[in-house]
C-alpha cells in the first residue's frame, strides 16, 4: 500500500482493485497479499489485471487470488496465456497451479497455461480455442484432480475439443514430477497422454475384475454410458468398435446399447 500511494494511487482505487482491505475497526487498510509470493496475471494484451499470491509461511489459504473486479474475473482468464504461441499444431497444456505452469515453462514446455483457482469454465475453453485445436489436461493425480479432469473433459468436448489427459504417479503434480524425474520423462508422459475416452474407461475399470462376467458386464454398462455422450458420430463409431474388440462382444450389440442409452437421455 505504501508503495502504491507513494506513486499517487489512492486507497479507494487500491481497495476497488482488491489490493488492500479495510480493517474491521474502520481504522485504515491492510495489504491483501501480505507475506505472499506474487504472480501477476495478464490479459491477452499483456496488461496486468490481477494477482495470485502464494503464502510464504503457514498462512491460509495457501493460494489467494485478486477478487472479482471490473477488470478481472477468474473465469475469464488463464495464467500465462499471453506467453504461448497461437498455433493449431501445438497442444496447449492445461494445469491447475501457478507453480506447475512456471515449472513447465522453465523446462521448455512453453504452451502451458493454468486455471486461476477455479474449475475450468466455458469462457476459458473459448479462450484456448483462439490459440490451438488441441488440449492436454495435466491436473494433479489425486482424487480431486481426477474429478476436475472429468469435469474439464466434458466442458472441453462440448466446446469442440477432443482433449487428451496426462497421467502421473499418485500424489504428483506436474511441478513435482519434473523435479523428481526431469523434463525428458515429462515429455514421455505427454507423448503417452490418453485420449479422453480411454482415460474415463481407465477410471471405470478400477476395482473391477474384467476376467469375471460380473466385472465385464459392469464395465460394459459404464463404458456405454461414456460413449452415449460422444455426439460426433465418426468418433463414436471408432470407440464403439474399440470397446467391442476389447471385451470380445458383437459390435452391433454395443452400437444398439449406445443408441438406446442416447434415446433414454
XYZ file of C-alpha atoms in Angstrom:
265
model
C 0.000 0.000 0.000
C 2.754 2.413 0.936
C 4.465 1.964 -2.429
C 1.252 2.421 -4.428
C 0.128 5.512 -2.530
C 3.623 6.999 -2.939
C 3.043 6.739 -6.693
C -0.201 8.672 -6.474
C -2.641 5.737 -6.433
C -5.440 6.374 -3.961
C -6.570 3.965 -1.261
C -10.023 3.950 -2.855
C -8.625 2.642 -6.146
C -6.425 0.087 -4.367
C -9.468 -1.133 -2.457
C -11.567 -1.468 -5.623
C -8.748 -3.467 -7.217
C -8.671 -5.790 -4.225
C -5.069 -4.983 -3.308
C -5.955 -3.642 0.125
C -8.783 -4.465 2.549
C -10.406 -2.120 5.028
C -9.840 -3.073 8.663
C -12.857 -4.201 10.651
C -12.482 -1.280 13.041
C -12.515 1.095 10.018
C -9.086 2.396 11.060
C -7.259 2.159 7.782
C -6.401 -0.709 5.441
C -4.064 -3.709 5.275
C -2.437 -5.390 2.264
C -4.431 -8.350 0.923
C -1.274 -10.112 -0.280
C 0.982 -9.513 2.712
C 3.728 -12.148 3.160
C 2.952 -13.803 -0.170
C 4.892 -14.588 -3.331
C 3.156 -12.647 -6.101
C 2.127 -13.894 -9.545
C 0.950 -11.127 -11.899
C -1.994 -12.212 -14.060
C -2.042 -10.724 -17.566
C -4.838 -10.442 -20.078
C -4.431 -11.359 -23.740
C -2.923 -7.940 -24.484
C -0.237 -8.396 -21.840
C -1.680 -5.940 -19.319
C -1.685 -6.824 -15.607
C -5.297 -7.253 -14.481
C -4.894 -9.144 -11.206
C -2.603 -11.130 -8.952
C -2.201 -14.506 -7.378
C -0.323 -14.838 -4.094
C 1.261 -17.925 -2.535
C 1.721 -17.958 1.211
C 5.378 -17.837 2.296
C 4.548 -19.334 5.682
C 1.626 -21.208 7.213
C -0.899 -18.558 6.221
C -4.204 -19.819 4.849
C -5.329 -20.070 2.192
C -2.133 -21.311 0.579
C -3.059 -19.518 -2.675
C -5.048 -16.309 -2.871
C -6.268 -14.507 -5.989
C -7.418 -10.971 -6.563
C -11.179 -10.698 -6.027
C -13.568 -10.153 -8.901
C -13.187 -6.561 -10.125
C -14.321 -4.549 -13.174
C -11.087 -5.582 -14.943
C -10.507 -9.085 -13.559
C -12.587 -12.247 -13.470
C -11.027 -15.651 -12.706
C -13.366 -17.458 -15.063
C -12.492 -15.189 -17.990
C -8.713 -15.539 -17.909
C -5.888 -18.077 -17.877
C -2.483 -17.675 -16.281
C 0.389 -17.341 -18.824
C -1.949 -17.223 -21.828
C -0.145 -14.202 -23.394
C 3.125 -16.181 -23.248
C 2.096 -19.071 -25.509
C 2.049 -19.290 -29.306
C -1.070 -19.219 -31.447
C -0.542 -22.431 -33.397
C -3.206 -25.066 -34.022
C -0.478 -27.707 -34.387
C 0.762 -27.168 -30.815
C -1.236 -28.684 -27.980
C -1.894 -26.424 -25.017
C -1.012 -27.999 -21.664
C -3.637 -27.032 -19.109
C -2.582 -27.258 -15.449
C -4.154 -26.214 -12.163
C -1.497 -24.111 -10.457
C 0.893 -21.228 -10.980
C 3.933 -23.260 -9.898
C 3.040 -26.097 -12.266
C 2.748 -23.624 -15.126
C 6.008 -21.815 -14.313
C 7.896 -25.083 -13.879
C 6.747 -26.270 -17.305
C 7.794 -23.008 -18.984
C 11.186 -23.116 -17.255
C 11.746 -26.621 -18.603
C 10.826 -25.846 -22.199
C 7.105 -26.659 -22.223
C 6.080 -23.177 -23.260
C 2.488 -23.986 -24.259
C 1.371 -24.346 -20.643
C -1.416 -22.279 -19.081
C -3.191 -22.542 -15.730
C -6.690 -22.034 -14.432
C -6.976 -19.459 -11.659
C -8.081 -21.412 -8.637
C -11.477 -22.350 -10.046
C -12.874 -25.153 -12.179
C -12.392 -24.719 -15.914
C -15.090 -22.510 -17.446
C -16.678 -22.327 -20.882
C -15.200 -18.857 -21.306
C -11.708 -20.194 -20.623
C -12.255 -23.003 -23.124
C -13.200 -20.430 -25.747
C -10.004 -18.515 -24.950
C -7.987 -21.679 -25.541
C -9.767 -22.181 -28.858
C -8.250 -18.933 -30.136
C -4.775 -20.410 -29.707
C -4.978 -24.122 -30.539
C -7.211 -27.022 -31.522
C -5.559 -29.379 -29.048
C -5.550 -29.525 -25.247
C -3.745 -31.839 -22.841
C -5.123 -31.799 -19.304
C -2.312 -32.177 -16.759
C -4.080 -31.886 -13.427
C -2.942 -33.332 -10.109
C -3.061 -37.118 -9.740
C -5.153 -37.082 -6.537
C -8.904 -37.709 -6.299
C -9.740 -34.007 -6.540
C -7.562 -33.741 -9.639
C -9.335 -36.692 -11.233
C -12.742 -35.160 -10.566
C -11.570 -31.854 -12.027
C -10.207 -33.720 -15.055
C -13.523 -35.456 -15.747
C -15.383 -32.131 -15.471
C -12.806 -30.490 -17.746
C -13.123 -33.263 -20.325
C -16.878 -32.756 -20.645
C -16.595 -28.981 -20.910
C -13.794 -29.106 -23.486
C -15.574 -31.771 -25.530
C -18.763 -29.702 -25.591
C -16.688 -26.797 -26.938
C -15.363 -28.883 -29.836
C -12.113 -30.274 -28.430
C -11.024 -33.907 -28.166
C -8.832 -33.465 -25.090
C -6.038 -35.772 -24.073
C -5.074 -36.458 -20.473
C -1.633 -36.771 -18.961
C -1.490 -39.277 -16.115
C 1.162 -39.113 -13.423
C 2.083 -41.186 -10.381
C -0.178 -40.889 -7.344
C 0.457 -37.743 -5.363
C 2.438 -35.971 -8.096
C 1.561 -32.746 -9.873
C 3.494 -31.535 -12.964
C 5.935 -29.475 -10.882
C 6.618 -32.419 -8.548
C 7.059 -34.756 -11.495
C 9.593 -32.594 -13.331
C 11.577 -32.001 -10.144
C 11.687 -35.743 -9.443
C 12.186 -37.193 -12.923
C 13.217 -34.341 -15.214
C 11.816 -32.786 -18.406
C 12.594 -35.773 -20.645
C 10.406 -38.015 -18.518
C 7.641 -35.411 -18.578
C 7.900 -35.229 -22.359
C 7.396 -39.009 -22.486
C 4.293 -38.590 -20.346
C 2.980 -36.030 -22.825
C 3.607 -38.408 -25.725
C 1.686 -41.118 -23.874
C -1.243 -38.870 -22.915
C -4.526 -40.772 -23.155
C -7.477 -39.694 -25.232
C -10.451 -38.613 -23.152
C -12.486 -41.793 -23.675
C -9.740 -44.219 -22.714
C -8.918 -42.072 -19.692
C -12.505 -42.302 -18.436
C -12.636 -46.014 -19.205
C -9.472 -46.439 -17.168
C -11.137 -44.823 -14.160
C -14.187 -47.053 -14.591
C -12.047 -50.205 -14.617
C -10.638 -49.524 -11.163
C -11.840 -52.146 -8.704
C -13.402 -54.326 -11.388
C -12.186 -57.773 -12.444
C -12.757 -57.911 -16.193
C -11.894 -61.595 -16.095
C -15.280 -62.280 -14.498
C -18.708 -61.983 -16.163
C -19.907 -59.585 -13.449
C -16.883 -57.322 -13.804
C -17.153 -57.296 -17.585
C -20.894 -56.514 -17.501
C -20.460 -53.667 -15.014
C -17.639 -52.151 -17.045
C -19.549 -52.538 -20.316
C -22.564 -50.723 -18.881
C -20.422 -47.848 -17.599
C -18.358 -47.644 -20.797
C -21.532 -47.481 -22.910
C -22.705 -44.543 -20.777
C -19.475 -42.739 -21.696
C -19.986 -43.485 -25.401
C -23.560 -42.200 -25.294
C -22.110 -38.763 -24.548
C -19.978 -38.772 -27.706
C -22.015 -36.628 -30.084
C -19.653 -36.717 -33.065
C -20.669 -39.845 -34.990
C -17.318 -40.832 -36.616
C -15.568 -40.587 -33.254
C -18.327 -42.524 -31.507
C -18.172 -45.320 -34.095
C -14.412 -45.708 -33.640
C -14.805 -46.152 -29.888
C -17.770 -48.497 -30.289
C -15.592 -50.813 -32.383
C -12.738 -50.432 -29.919
C -14.915 -51.362 -26.939
C -16.398 -54.361 -28.744
C -12.917 -55.605 -29.622
C -11.597 -55.138 -26.079
C -14.471 -57.046 -24.478
C -14.923 -59.512 -27.366
C -18.594 -58.742 -27.823
C -20.504 -58.062 -31.067
C -20.121 -54.545 -32.470
C -23.809 -54.351 -33.357
C -24.762 -55.117 -29.773
C -22.585 -52.270 -28.438
C -23.914 -49.907 -31.118
C -27.509 -50.795 -30.231
C -26.908 -50.307 -26.495
C -25.296 -46.917 -27.100
C -28.228 -45.808 -29.259
C -30.739 -46.905 -26.613
C -28.792 -45.054 -23.935
C -28.808 -41.884 -26.031
C -32.566 -42.134 -26.593
C -33.142 -42.641 -22.864
C -31.226 -39.481 -22.034
